[in-house]
Tab-separated table of C-alpha atoms in Angstrom:
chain	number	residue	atom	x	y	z
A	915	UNK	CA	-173.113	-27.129	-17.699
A	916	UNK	CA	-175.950	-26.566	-15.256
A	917	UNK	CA	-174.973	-25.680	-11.509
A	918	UNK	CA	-177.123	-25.995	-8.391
A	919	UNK	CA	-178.032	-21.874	-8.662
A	920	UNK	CA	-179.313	-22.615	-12.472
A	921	UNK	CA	-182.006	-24.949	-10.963
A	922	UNK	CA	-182.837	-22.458	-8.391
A	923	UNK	CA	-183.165	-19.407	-11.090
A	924	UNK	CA	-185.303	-21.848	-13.090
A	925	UNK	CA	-188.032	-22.809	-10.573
A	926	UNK	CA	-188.231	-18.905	-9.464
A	927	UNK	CA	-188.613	-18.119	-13.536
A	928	UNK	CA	-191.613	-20.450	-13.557
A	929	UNK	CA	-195.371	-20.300	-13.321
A	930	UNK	CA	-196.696	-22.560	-10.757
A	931	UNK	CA	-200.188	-23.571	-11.395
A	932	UNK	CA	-202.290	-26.034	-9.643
A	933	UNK	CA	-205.470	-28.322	-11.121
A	934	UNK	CA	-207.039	-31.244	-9.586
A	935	UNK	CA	-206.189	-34.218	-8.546
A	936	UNK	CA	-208.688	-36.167	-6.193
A	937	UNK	CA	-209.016	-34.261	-3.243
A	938	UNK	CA	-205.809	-32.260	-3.446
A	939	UNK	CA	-203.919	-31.013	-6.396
A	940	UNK	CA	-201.484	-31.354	-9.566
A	941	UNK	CA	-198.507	-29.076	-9.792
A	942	UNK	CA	-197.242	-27.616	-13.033
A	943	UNK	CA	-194.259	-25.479	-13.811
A	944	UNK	CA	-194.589	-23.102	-17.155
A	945	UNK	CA	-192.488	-21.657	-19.396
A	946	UNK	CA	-192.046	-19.330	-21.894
A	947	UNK	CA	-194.845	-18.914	-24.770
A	948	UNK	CA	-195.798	-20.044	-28.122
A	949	UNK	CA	-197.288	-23.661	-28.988
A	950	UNK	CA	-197.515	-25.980	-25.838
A	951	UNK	CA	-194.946	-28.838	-25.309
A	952	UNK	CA	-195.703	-31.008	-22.417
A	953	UNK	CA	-192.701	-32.823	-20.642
A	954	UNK	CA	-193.503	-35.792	-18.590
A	955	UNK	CA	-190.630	-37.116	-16.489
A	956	UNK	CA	-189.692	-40.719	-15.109
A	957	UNK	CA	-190.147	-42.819	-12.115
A	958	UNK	CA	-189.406	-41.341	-8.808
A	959	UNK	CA	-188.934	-37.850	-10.273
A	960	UNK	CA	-190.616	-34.663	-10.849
A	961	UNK	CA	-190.063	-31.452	-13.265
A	962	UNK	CA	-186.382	-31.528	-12.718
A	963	UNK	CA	-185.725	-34.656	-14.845
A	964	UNK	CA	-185.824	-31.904	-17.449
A	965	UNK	CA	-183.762	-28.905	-15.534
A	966	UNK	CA	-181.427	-29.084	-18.562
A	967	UNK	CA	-183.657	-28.669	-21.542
A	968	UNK	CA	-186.252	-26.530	-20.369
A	969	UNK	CA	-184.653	-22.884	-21.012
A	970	UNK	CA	-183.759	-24.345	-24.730
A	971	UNK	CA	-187.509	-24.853	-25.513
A	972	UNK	CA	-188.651	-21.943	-23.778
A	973	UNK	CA	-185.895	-19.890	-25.683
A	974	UNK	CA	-186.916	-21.503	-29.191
A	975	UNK	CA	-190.537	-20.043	-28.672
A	976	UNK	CA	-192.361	-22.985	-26.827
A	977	UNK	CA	-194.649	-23.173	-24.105
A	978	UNK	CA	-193.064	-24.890	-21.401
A	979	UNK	CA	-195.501	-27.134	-19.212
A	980	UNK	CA	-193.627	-29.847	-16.672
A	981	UNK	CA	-195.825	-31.077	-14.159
A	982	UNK	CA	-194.763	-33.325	-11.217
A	983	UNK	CA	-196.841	-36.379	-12.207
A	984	UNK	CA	-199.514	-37.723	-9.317
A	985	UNK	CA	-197.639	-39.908	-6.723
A	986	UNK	CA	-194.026	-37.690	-7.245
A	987	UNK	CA	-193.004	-34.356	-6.723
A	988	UNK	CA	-195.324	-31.451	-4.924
A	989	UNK	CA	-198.921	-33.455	-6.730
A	990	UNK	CA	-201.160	-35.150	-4.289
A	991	UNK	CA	-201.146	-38.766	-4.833
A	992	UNK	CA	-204.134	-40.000	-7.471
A	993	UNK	CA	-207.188	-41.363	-5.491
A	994	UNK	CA	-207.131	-44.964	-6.926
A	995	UNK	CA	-204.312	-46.616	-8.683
A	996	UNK	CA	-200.499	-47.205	-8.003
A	997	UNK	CA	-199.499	-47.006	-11.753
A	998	UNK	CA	-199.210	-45.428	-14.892
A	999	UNK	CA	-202.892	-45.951	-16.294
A	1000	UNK	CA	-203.962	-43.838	-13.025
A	1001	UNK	CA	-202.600	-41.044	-14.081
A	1002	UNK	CA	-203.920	-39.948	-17.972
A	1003	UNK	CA	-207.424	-38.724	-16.744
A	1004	UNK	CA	-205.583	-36.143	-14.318
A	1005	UNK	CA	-203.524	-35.039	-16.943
A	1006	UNK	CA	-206.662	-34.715	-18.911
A	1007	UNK	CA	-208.325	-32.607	-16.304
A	1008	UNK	CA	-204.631	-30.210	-15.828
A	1009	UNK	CA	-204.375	-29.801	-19.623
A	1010	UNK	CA	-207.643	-28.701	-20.639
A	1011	UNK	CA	-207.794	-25.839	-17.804
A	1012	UNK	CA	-204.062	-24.796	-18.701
A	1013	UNK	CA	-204.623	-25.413	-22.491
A	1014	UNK	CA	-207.903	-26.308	-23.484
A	1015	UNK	CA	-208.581	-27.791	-26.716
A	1016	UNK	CA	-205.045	-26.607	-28.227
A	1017	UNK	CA	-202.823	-29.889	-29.308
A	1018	UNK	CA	-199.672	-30.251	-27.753
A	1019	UNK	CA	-196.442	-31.642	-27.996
A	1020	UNK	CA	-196.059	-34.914	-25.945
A	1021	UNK	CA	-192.931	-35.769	-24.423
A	1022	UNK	CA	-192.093	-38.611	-21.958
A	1023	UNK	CA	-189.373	-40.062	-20.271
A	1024	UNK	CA	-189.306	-43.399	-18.985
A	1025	UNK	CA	-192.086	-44.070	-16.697
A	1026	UNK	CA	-193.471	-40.665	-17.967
A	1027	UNK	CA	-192.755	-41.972	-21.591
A	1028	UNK	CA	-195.023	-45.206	-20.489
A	1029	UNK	CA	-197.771	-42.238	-19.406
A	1030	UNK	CA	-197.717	-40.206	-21.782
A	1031	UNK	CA	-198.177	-43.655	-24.531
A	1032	UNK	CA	-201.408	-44.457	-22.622
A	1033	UNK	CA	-202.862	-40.238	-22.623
A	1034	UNK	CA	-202.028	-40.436	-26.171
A	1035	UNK	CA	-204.248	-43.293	-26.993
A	1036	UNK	CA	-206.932	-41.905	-25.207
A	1037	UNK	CA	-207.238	-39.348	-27.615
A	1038	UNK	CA	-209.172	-36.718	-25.526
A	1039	UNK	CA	-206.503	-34.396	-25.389
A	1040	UNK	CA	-205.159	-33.101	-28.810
A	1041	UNK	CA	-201.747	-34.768	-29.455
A	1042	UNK	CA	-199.712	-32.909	-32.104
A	1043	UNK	CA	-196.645	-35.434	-31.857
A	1044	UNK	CA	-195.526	-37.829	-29.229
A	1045	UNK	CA	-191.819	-38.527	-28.491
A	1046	UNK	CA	-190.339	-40.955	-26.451
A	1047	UNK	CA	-187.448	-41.104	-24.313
A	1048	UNK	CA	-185.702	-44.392	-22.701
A	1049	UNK	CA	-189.651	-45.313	-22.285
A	1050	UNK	CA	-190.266	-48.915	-20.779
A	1051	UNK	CA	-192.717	-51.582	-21.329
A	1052	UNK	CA	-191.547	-52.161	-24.951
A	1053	UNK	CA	-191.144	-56.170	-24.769
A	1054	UNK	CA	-192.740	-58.838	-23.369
A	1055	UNK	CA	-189.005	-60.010	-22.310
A	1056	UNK	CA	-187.573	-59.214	-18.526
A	1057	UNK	CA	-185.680	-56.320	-18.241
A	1058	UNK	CA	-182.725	-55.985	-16.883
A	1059	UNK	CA	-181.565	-56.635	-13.843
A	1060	UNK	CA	-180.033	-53.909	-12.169
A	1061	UNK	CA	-178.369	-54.372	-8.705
A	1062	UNK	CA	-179.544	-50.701	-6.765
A	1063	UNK	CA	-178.647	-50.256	-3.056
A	1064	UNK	CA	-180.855	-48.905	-0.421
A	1065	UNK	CA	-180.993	-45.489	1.024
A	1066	UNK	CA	-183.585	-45.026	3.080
A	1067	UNK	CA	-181.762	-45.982	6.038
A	1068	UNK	CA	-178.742	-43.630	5.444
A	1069	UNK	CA	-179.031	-40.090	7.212
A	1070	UNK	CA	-178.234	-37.073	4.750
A	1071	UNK	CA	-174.527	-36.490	3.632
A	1072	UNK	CA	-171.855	-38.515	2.293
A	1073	UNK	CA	-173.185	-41.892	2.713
A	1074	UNK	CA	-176.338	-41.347	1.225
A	1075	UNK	CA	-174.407	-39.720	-1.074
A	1076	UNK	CA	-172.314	-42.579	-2.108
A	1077	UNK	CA	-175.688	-44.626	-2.226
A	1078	UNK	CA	-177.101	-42.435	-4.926
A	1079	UNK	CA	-173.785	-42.099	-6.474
A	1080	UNK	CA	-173.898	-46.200	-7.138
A	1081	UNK	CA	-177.373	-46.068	-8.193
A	1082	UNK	CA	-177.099	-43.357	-10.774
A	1083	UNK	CA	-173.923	-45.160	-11.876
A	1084	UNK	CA	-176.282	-48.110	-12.873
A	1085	UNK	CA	-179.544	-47.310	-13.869
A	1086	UNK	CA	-179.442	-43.501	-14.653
A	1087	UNK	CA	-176.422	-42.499	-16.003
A	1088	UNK	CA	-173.726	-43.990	-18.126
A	1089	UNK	CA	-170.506	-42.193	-17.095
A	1090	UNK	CA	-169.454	-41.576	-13.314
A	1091	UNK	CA	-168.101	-38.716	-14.443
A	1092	UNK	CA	-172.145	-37.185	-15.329
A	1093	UNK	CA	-173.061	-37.965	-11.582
A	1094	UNK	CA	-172.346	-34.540	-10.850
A	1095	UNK	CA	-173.605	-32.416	-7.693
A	1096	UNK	CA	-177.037	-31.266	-9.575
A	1097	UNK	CA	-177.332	-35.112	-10.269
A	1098	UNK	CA	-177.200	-35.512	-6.409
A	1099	UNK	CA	-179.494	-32.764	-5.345
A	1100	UNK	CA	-182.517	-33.753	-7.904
A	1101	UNK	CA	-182.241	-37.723	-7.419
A	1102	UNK	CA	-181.903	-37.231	-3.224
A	1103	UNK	CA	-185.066	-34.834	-3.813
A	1104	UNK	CA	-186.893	-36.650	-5.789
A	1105	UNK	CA	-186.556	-39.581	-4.473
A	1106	UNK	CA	-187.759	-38.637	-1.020
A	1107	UNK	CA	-191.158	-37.284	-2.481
A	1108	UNK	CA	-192.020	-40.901	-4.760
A	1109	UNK	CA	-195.084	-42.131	-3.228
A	1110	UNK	CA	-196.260	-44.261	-6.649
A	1111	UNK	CA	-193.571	-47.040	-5.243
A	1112	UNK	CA	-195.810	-50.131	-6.590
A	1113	UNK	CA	-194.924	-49.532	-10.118
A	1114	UNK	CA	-195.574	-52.401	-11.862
A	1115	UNK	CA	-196.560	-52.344	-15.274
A	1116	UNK	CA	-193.254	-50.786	-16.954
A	1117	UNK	CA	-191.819	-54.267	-16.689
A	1118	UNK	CA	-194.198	-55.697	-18.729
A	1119	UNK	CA	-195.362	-55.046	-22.854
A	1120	UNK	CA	-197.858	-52.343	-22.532
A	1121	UNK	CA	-196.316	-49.588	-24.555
A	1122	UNK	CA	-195.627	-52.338	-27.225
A	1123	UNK	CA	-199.439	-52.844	-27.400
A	1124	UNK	CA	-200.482	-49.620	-26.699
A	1125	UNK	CA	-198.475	-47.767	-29.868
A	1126	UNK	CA	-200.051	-49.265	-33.119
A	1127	UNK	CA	-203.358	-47.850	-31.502
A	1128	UNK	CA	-201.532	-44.051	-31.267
A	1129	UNK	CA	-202.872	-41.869	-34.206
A	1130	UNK	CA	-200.114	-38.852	-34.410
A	1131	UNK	CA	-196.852	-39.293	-35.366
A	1132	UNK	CA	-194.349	-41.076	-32.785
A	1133	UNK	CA	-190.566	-40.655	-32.493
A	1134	UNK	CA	-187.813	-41.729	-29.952
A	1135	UNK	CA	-184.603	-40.634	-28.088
A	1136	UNK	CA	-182.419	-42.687	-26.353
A	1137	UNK	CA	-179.095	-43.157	-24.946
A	1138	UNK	CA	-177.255	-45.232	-26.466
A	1139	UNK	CA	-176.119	-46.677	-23.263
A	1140	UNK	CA	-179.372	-47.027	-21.962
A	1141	UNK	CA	-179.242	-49.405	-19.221
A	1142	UNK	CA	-182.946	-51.211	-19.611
A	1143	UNK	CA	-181.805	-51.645	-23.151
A	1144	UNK	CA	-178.322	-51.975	-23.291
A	1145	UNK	CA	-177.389	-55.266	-25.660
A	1146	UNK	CA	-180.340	-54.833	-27.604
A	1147	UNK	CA	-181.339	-51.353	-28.752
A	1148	UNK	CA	-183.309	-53.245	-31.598
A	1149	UNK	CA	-185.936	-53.990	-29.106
A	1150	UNK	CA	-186.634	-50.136	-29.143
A	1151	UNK	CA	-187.078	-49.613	-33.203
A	1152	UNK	CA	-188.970	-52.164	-33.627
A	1153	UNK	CA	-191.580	-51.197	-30.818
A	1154	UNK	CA	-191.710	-48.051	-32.206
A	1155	UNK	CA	-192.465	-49.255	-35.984
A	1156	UNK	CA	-195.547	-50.270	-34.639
A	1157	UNK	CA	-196.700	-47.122	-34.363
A	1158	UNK	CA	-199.028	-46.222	-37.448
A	1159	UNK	CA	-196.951	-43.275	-37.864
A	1160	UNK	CA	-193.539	-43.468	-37.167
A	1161	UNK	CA	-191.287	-40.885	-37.602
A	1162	UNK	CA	-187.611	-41.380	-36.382
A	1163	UNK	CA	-185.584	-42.877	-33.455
A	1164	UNK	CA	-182.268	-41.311	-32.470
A	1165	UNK	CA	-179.777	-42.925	-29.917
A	1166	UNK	CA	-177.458	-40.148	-28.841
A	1167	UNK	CA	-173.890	-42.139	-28.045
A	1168	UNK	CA	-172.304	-41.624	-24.987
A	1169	UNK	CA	-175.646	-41.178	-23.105
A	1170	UNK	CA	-177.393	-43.248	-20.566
A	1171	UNK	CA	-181.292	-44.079	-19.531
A	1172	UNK	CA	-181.221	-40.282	-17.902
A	1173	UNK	CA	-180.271	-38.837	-22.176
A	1174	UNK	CA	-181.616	-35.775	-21.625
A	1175	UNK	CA	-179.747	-35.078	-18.389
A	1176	UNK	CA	-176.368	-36.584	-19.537
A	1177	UNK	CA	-175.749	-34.776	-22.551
A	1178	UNK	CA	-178.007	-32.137	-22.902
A	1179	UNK	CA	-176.887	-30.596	-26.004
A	1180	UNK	CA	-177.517	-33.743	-28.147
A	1181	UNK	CA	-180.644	-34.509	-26.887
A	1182	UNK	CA	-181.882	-30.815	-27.311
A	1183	UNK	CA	-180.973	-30.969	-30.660
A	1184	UNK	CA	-182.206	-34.168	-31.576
A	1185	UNK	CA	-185.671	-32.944	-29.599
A	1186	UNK	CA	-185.174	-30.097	-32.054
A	1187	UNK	CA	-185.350	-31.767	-35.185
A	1188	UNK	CA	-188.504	-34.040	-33.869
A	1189	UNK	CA	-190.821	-30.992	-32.770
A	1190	UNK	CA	-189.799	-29.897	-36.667
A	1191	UNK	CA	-187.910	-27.035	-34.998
A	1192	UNK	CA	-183.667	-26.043	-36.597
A	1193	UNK	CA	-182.601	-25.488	-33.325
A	1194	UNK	CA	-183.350	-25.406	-29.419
């Protein structure tokens, strides 16, 4: 299992580069070589949604690219637009100076999964296979409600904590026992550095509508626990089957919305068998 020195040693293993966004600038973190996979990560996150799968695709011969999405992270804040179709043109821009015309392997989770739905209908960039992960906007039925508790006005240390302890409990993660210390650190981070707070359109059926207008092949992970889904995982295959080209859905038990955090092994395999790789 990952420890808080692991995410350290993984950031300082990285290439940081930087394209444009409005005035200011996208961040990426690279890794590794070999055909590009692009990891796209969820609401009021950044490239450390993915701390736990990143060394397995770099170590299975994969280019590694993770930016922090505009509005999260170290990337400035898109000019215009609060949402996720503000963000595939800047992608657009990042990808073809890091990998020109080369197609890529799309991956997105959650909010990122909602992204990287609308860059793949665009079709400018080269899209070898899209995969989603505990993506929203799949029905035009409310999701969930989940009761969260505010942070903001807790000062650093136990309380705040506790807060994000509750939080992950609900939404994130389906086992108190995954809300370990590197859970902590990366939601605490993250969380201070979301400036995309008027998210809107996840709640609503845009990825449902957006799929059967996706060329390459699509497939899914989830937790089977998911917590936007949890009661009625069919809502999830048959979104997906509207894809033209659908190639497989995988729930990974014991797993919540944050799958590829909770149990990493699983969804690394699984993630394995979708990018037509034996083994990450």
């Amino acid at each position: 299992m990952k420890t808080l020195p692991d995410l350290a040693g993984l950031e300082a293993a990285a290439r940081v580069e930087r394209t444009p966004c409005g005035t200011g600038t996208m961040v990426w973190h690279l890794w590794g070589n070999g055909l590009p996979v692009v990891l796209l990560h969820g609401g009021a996150g950044s490239w450390t949604h993915w701390a736990r799968n990143i060394e397995a695709l770099a170590n299975a011969g994969r280019q590694v690219l993770v930016p922090d999405l505009p509005g999260f992270g170290d990337s400035a804040s898109p000019p215009e637009g609060q949402d996720a179709d503000a963000l595939p043109p800047w992608l657009e821009t990042g990808l073809c100076q890091l990998v020109g015309r080369e197609s890529i392997d799309l991956v997105g989770f959650s909010f990122g999964g909602l992204v990287a739905g609308l860059l793949a209908a665009r079709r400018q960039q080269p899209v070898r296979r899209l995969i989603l992960v505990g993506a929203p906007a799949l029905t035009d039925q409310p999701i969930a409600r989940i009761a969260l508790r505010a942070w903001q006005a807790e000062p650093p240390g136990p309380a705040r904590d506790a807060v994000h302890r509750h939080n992950l409990e609900r939404l994130m993660l389906a086992h108190a026992s995954s809300v370990d210390a590197l859970a902590l650190r990366i939601h605490d981070d993250n969380l201070q550095r979301d400036r995309m707070r008027q998210r809107r359109l996840q709640a609503t059926d845009l990825l449902l509508r957006t799929l059967p207008t996706i060329a390459c092949p699509v497939a899914g992970i989830w937790g089977a626990e998911d917590a936007l889904y949890r009661g009625r995982l069919d809502v999830v295959e048959h979104a997906l089957r509207q894809a033209p080209v659908f190639e497989s859905l995988v729930f990974i038990p014991h797993a919540g919305h944050w799958v590829q955090f909770e149990n990493a092994s699983a969804f690394n395999a699984a993630l394995a068998i979708a990018l037509g790789s034996e083994a990450l």
